mmCIF file of C-alpha atoms and ligand atoms in Angstrom:
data_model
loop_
_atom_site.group_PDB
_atom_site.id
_atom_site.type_symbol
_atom_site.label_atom_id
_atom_site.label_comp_id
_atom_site.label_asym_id
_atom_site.label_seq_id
_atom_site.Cartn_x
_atom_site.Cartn_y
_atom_site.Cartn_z
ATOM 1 C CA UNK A 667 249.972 221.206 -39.306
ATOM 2 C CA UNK A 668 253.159 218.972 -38.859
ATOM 3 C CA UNK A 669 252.991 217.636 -42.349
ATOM 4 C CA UNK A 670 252.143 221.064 -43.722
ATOM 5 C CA UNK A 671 255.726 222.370 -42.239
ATOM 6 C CA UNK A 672 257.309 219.046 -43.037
ATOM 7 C CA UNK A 673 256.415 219.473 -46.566
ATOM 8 C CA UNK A 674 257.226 223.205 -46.977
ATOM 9 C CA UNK A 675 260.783 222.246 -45.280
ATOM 10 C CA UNK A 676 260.899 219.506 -48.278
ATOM 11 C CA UNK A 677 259.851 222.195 -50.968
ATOM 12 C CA UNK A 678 262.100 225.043 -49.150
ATOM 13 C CA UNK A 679 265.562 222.778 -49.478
ATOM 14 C CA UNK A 680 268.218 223.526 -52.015
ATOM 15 C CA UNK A 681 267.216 220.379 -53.809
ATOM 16 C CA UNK A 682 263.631 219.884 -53.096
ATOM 17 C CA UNK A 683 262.305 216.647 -52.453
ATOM 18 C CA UNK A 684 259.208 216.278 -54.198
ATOM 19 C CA UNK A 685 258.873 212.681 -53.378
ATOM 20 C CA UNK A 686 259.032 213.567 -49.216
ATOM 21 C CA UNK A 687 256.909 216.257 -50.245
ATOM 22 C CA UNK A 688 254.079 214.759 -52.069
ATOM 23 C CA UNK A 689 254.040 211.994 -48.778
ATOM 24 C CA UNK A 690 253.480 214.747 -46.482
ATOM 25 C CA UNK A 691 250.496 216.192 -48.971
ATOM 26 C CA UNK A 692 248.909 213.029 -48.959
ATOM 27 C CA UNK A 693 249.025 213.008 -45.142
ATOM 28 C CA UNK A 694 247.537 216.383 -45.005
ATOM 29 C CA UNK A 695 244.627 214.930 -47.406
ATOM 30 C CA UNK A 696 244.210 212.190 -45.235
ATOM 31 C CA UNK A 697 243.866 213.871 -41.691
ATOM 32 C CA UNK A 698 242.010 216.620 -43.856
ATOM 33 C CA UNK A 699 239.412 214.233 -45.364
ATOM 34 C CA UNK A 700 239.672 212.598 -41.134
ATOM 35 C CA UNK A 701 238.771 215.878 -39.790
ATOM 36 C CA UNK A 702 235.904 216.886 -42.207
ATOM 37 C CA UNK A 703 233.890 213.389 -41.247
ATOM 38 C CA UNK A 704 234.714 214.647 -37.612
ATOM 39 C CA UNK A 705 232.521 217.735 -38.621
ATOM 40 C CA UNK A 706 230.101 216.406 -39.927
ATOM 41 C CA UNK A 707 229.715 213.382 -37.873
ATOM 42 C CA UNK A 708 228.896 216.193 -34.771
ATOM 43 C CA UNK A 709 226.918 218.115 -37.352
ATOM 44 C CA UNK A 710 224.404 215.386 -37.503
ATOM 45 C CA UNK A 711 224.961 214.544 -33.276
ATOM 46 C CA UNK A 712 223.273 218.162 -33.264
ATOM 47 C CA UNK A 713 220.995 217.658 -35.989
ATOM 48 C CA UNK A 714 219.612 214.423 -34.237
ATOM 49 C CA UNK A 715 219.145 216.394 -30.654
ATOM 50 C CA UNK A 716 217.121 218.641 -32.033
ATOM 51 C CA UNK A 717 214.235 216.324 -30.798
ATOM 52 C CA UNK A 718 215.431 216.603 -27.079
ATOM 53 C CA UNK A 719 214.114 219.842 -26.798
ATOM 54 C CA UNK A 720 212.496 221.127 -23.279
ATOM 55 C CA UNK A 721 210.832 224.358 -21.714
ATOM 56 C CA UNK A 722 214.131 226.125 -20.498
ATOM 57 C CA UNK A 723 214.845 229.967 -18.974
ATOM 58 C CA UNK A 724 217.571 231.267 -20.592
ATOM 59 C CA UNK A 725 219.090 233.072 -17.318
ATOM 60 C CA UNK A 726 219.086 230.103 -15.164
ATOM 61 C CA UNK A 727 220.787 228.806 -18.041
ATOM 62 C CA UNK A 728 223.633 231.749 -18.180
ATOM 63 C CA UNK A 729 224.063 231.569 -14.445
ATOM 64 C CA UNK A 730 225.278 228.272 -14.528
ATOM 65 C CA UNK A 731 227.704 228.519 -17.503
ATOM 66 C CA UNK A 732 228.985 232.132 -15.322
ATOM 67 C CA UNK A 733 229.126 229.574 -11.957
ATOM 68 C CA UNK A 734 231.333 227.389 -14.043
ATOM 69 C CA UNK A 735 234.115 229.579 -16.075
ATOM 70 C CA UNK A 736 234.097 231.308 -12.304
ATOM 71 C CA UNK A 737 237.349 229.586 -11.824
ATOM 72 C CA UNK A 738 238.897 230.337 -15.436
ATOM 73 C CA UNK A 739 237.308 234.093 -15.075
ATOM 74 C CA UNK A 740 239.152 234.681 -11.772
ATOM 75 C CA UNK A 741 242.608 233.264 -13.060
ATOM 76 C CA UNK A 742 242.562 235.602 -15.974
ATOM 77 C CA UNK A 743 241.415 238.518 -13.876
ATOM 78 C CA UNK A 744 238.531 239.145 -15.543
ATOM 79 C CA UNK A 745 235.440 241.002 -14.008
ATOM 80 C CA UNK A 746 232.533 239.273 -15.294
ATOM 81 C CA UNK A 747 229.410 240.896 -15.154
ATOM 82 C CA UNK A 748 225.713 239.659 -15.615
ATOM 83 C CA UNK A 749 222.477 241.913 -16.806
ATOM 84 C CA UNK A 750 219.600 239.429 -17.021
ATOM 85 C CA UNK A 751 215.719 240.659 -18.157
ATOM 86 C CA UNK A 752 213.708 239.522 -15.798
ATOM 87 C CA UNK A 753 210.527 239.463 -17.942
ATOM 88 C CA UNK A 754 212.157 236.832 -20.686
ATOM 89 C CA UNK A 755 209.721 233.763 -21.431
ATOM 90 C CA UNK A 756 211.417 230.598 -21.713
ATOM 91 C CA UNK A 757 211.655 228.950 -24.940
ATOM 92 C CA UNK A 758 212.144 225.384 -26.262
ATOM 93 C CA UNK A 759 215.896 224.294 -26.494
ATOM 94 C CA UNK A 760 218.157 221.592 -25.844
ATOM 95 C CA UNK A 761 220.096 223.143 -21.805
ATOM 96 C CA UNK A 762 223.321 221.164 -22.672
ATOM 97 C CA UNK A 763 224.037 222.378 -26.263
ATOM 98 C CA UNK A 764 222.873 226.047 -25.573
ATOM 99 C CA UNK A 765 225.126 226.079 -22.419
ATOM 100 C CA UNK A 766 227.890 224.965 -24.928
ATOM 101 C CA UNK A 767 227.308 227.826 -27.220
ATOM 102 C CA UNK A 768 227.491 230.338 -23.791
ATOM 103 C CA UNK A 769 230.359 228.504 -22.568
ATOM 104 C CA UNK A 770 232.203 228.910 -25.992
ATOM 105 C CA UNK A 771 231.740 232.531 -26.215
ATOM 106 C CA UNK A 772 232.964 232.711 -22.431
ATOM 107 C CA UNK A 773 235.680 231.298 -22.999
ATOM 108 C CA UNK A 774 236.746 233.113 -26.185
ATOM 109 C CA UNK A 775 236.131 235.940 -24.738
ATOM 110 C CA UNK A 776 238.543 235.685 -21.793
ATOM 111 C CA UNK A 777 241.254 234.026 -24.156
ATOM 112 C CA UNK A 778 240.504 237.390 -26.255
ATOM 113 C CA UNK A 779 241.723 239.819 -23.220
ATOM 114 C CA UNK A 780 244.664 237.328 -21.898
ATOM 115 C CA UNK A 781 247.479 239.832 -23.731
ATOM 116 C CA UNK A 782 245.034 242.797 -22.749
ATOM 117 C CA UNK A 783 247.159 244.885 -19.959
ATOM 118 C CA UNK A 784 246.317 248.541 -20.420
ATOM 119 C CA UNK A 785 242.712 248.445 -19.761
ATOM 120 C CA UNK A 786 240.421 246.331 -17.795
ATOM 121 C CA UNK A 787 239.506 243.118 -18.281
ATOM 122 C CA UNK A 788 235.570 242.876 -18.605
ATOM 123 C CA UNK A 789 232.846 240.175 -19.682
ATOM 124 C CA UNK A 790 229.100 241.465 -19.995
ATOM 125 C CA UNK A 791 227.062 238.744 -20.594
ATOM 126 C CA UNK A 792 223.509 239.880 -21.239
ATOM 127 C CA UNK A 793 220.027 238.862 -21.972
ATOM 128 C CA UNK A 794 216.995 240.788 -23.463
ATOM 129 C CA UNK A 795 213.643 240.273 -24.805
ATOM 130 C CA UNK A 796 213.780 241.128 -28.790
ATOM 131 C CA UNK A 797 212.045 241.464 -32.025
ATOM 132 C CA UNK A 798 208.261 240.829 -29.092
ATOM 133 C CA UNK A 799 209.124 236.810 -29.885
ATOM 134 C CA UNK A 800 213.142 236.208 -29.822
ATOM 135 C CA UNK A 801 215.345 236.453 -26.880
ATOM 136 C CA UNK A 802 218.753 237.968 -27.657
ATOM 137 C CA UNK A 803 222.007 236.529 -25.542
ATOM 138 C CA UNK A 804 224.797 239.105 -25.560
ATOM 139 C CA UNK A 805 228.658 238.231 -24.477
ATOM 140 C CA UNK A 806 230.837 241.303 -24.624
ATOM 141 C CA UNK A 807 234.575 241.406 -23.947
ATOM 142 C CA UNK A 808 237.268 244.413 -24.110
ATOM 143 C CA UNK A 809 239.953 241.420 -25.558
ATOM 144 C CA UNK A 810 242.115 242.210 -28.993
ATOM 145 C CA UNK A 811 238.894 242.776 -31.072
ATOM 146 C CA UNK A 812 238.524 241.320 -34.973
ATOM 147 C CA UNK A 813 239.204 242.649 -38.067
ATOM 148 C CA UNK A 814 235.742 243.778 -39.465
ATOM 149 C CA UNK A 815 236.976 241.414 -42.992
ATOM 150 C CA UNK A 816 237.342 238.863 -40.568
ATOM 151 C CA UNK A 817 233.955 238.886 -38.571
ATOM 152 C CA UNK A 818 232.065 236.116 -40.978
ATOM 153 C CA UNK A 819 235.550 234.250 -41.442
ATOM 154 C CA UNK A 820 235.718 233.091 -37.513
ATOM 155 C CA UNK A 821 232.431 231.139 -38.138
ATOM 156 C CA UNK A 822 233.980 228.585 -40.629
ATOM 157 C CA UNK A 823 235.488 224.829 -38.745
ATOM 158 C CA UNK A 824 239.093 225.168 -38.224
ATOM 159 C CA UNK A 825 239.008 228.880 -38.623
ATOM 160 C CA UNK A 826 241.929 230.070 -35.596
ATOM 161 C CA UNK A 827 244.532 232.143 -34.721
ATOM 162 C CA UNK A 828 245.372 230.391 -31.727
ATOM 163 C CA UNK A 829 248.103 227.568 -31.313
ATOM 164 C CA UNK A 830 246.249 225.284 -29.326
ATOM 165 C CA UNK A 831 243.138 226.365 -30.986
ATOM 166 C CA UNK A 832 240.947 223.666 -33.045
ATOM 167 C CA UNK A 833 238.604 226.614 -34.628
ATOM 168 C CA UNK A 834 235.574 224.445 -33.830
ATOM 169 C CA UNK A 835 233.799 226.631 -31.175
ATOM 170 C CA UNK A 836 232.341 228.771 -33.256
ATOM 171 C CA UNK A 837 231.382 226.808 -35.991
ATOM 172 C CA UNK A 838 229.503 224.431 -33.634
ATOM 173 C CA UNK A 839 228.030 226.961 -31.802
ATOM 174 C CA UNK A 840 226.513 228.558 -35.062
ATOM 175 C CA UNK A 841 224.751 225.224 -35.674
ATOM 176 C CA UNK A 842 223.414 224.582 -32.654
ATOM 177 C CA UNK A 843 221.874 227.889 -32.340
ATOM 178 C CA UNK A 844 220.855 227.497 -36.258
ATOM 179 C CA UNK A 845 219.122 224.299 -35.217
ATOM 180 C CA UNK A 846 216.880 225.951 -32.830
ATOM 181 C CA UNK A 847 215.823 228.172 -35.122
ATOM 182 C CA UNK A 848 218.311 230.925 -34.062
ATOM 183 C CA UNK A 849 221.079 233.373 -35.613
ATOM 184 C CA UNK A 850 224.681 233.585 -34.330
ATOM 185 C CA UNK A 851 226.987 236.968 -35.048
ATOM 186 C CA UNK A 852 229.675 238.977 -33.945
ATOM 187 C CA UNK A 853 229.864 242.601 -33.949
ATOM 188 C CA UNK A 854 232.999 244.664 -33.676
ATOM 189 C CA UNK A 855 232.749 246.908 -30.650
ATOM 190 C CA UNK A 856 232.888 250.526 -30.890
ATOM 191 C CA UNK A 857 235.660 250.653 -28.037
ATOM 192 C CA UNK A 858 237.917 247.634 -28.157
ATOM 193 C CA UNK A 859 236.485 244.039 -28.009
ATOM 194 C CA UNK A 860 234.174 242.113 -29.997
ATOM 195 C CA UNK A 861 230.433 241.255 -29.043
ATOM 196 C CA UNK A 862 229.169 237.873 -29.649
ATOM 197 C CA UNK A 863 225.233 237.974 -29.803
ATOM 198 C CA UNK A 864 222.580 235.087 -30.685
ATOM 199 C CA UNK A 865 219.304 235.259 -31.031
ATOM 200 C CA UNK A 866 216.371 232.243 -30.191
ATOM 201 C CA UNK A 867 212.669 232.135 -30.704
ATOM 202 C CA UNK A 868 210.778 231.632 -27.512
ATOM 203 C CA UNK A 869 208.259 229.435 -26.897
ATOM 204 C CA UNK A 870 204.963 229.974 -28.685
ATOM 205 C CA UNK A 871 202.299 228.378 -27.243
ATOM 206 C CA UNK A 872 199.457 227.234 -29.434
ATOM 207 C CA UNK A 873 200.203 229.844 -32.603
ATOM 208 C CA UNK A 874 202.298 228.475 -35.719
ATOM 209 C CA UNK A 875 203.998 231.032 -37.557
ATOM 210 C CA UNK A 876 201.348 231.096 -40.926
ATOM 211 C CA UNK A 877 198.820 231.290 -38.674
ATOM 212 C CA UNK A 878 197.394 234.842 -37.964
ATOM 213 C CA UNK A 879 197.066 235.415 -34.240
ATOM 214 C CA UNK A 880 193.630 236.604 -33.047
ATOM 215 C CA UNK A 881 191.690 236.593 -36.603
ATOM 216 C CA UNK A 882 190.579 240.034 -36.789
ATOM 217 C CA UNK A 883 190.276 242.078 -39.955
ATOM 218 C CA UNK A 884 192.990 243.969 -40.995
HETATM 219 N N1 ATP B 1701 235.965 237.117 -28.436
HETATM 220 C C1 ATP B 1701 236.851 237.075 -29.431
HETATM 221 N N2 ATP B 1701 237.728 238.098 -29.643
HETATM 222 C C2 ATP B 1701 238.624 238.052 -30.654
HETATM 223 N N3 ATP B 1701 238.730 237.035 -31.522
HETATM 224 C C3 ATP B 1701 237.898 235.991 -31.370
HETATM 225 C C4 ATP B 1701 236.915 235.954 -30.336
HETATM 226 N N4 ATP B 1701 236.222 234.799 -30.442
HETATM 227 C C5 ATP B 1701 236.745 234.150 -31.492
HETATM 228 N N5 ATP B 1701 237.754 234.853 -32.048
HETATM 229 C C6 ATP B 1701 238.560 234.460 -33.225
HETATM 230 O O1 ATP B 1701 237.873 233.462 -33.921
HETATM 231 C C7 ATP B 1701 238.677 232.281 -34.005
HETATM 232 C C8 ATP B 1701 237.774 231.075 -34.017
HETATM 233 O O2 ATP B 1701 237.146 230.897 -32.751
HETATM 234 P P1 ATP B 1701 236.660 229.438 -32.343
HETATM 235 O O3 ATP B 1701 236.059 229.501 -30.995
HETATM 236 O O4 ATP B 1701 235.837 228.888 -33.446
HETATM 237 O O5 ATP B 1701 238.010 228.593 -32.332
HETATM 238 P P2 ATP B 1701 239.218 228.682 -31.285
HETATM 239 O O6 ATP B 1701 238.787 229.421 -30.054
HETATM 240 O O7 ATP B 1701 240.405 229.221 -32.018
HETATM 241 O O8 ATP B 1701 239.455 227.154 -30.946
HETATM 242 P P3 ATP B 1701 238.434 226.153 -30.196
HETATM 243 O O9 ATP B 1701 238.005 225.164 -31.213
HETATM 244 O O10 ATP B 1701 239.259 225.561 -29.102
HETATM 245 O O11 ATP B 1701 237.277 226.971 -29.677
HETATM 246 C C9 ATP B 1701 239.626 232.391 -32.838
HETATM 247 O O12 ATP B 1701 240.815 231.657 -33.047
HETATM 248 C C10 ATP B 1701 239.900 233.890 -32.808
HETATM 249 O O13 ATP B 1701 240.824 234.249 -33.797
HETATM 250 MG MG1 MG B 1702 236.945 228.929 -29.064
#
């Protein structure tokens, strides 16, 4: 970002130094080129843990990642509130990365509703049974919303409007939850806000997908 507005400053003077100005684009290929073998270096990290997989409920889960943003929730003056299903089955995932994906939406969520001063402040973080084998994880917030030609934009690394933003949460979070087998989206709310939603299949035990349970005749 420093050599981007170095350079334009070059380009933008009466005389414009093209020599300063072609340094400072070779600096932005370099930390460019640095930042995309960041990417995929963690990319394959994820890829790799794919094989640490255990039996895991998805609300014990949540409660922990709501336990630790309490302190980041309460400074913000957020209300954060929690709907768990009871009846969800667990399913087969790796705790840490899964609590990263929660803990990124969190956390997005209350950065969404920092400028937010004419209407409450409020985090619904939700689970439900869906589609009879998929558990869907909700995280709703009444922040500054996105522009609906914007909702598949946040998704891509480096993607941010923030200044002290890296615009990797949400790209890592998609491919962690793509690695278990999951989907990752955002939905415009109808009021104001934006709700993040992901869902993960649970844990079948014994069937494989191109194998017809039970056997009986059509
Ligand atoms: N809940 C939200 N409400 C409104 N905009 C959001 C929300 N979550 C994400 N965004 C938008 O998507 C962008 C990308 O989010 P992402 O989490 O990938 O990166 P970031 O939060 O900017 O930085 P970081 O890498 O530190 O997470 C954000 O900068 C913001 O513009
Ligand atoms: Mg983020």
């Amino acid at each position: 970002m420093t050599n981007a507005s170095a350079c334009r400053r070059w380009l933008a003077a009466a005389t414009p130094n093209l020599d300063e100005a072609r340094d400072a684009v070779d600096r932005i290929l370099r930390d460019g080129n640095r930042a995309s073998d960041v990417i995929s270096r963690i990319r394959a990290l994820v890829r790799k843990a794919d094989e640490e997989k255990e039996r895991l409920d998805i609300n014990h889960a949540m409660q922990e990642v709501a336990a630790l943003t309490q302190g980041e929730v309460g400074r913000n003056r957020v209300a954060l509130r929690m709907d768990l299903a009871t009846d969800i089955p667990p399913l087969l995932g790796d705790r840490v990365q899964l609590q990263q994906v929660i803990l990124n939406l969190v956390m997005n969520g209350v950065e969404a509703m920092a400028s937010v001063a004419d209407r409450p402040r409020e985090l619904l973080i939700r689970s439900r049974q869906h589609e009879s084998d998929k558990v869907l994880v909700a995280v709703r917030d009444s922040g500054i919303g996105i522009d609906r030609q914007n909702i598949e934009e946040i998704f891509n690394a480096f993607y941010t409007t923030k200044s002290q933003g890296m615009g990797m949460g949400l790209a890592i979070s998609r491919s962690i939850i793509e690695n278990h087998g999951g989907r990752l989206w955002a939905v415009a709310n109808d009021g104001s806000g934006v709700t993040f939603e992901f869902a993960l299949p649970v844990e079948t035990i014994g069937a494989t997908s191109n194998q017809p349970a039970g056997g009986f005749p059509e």
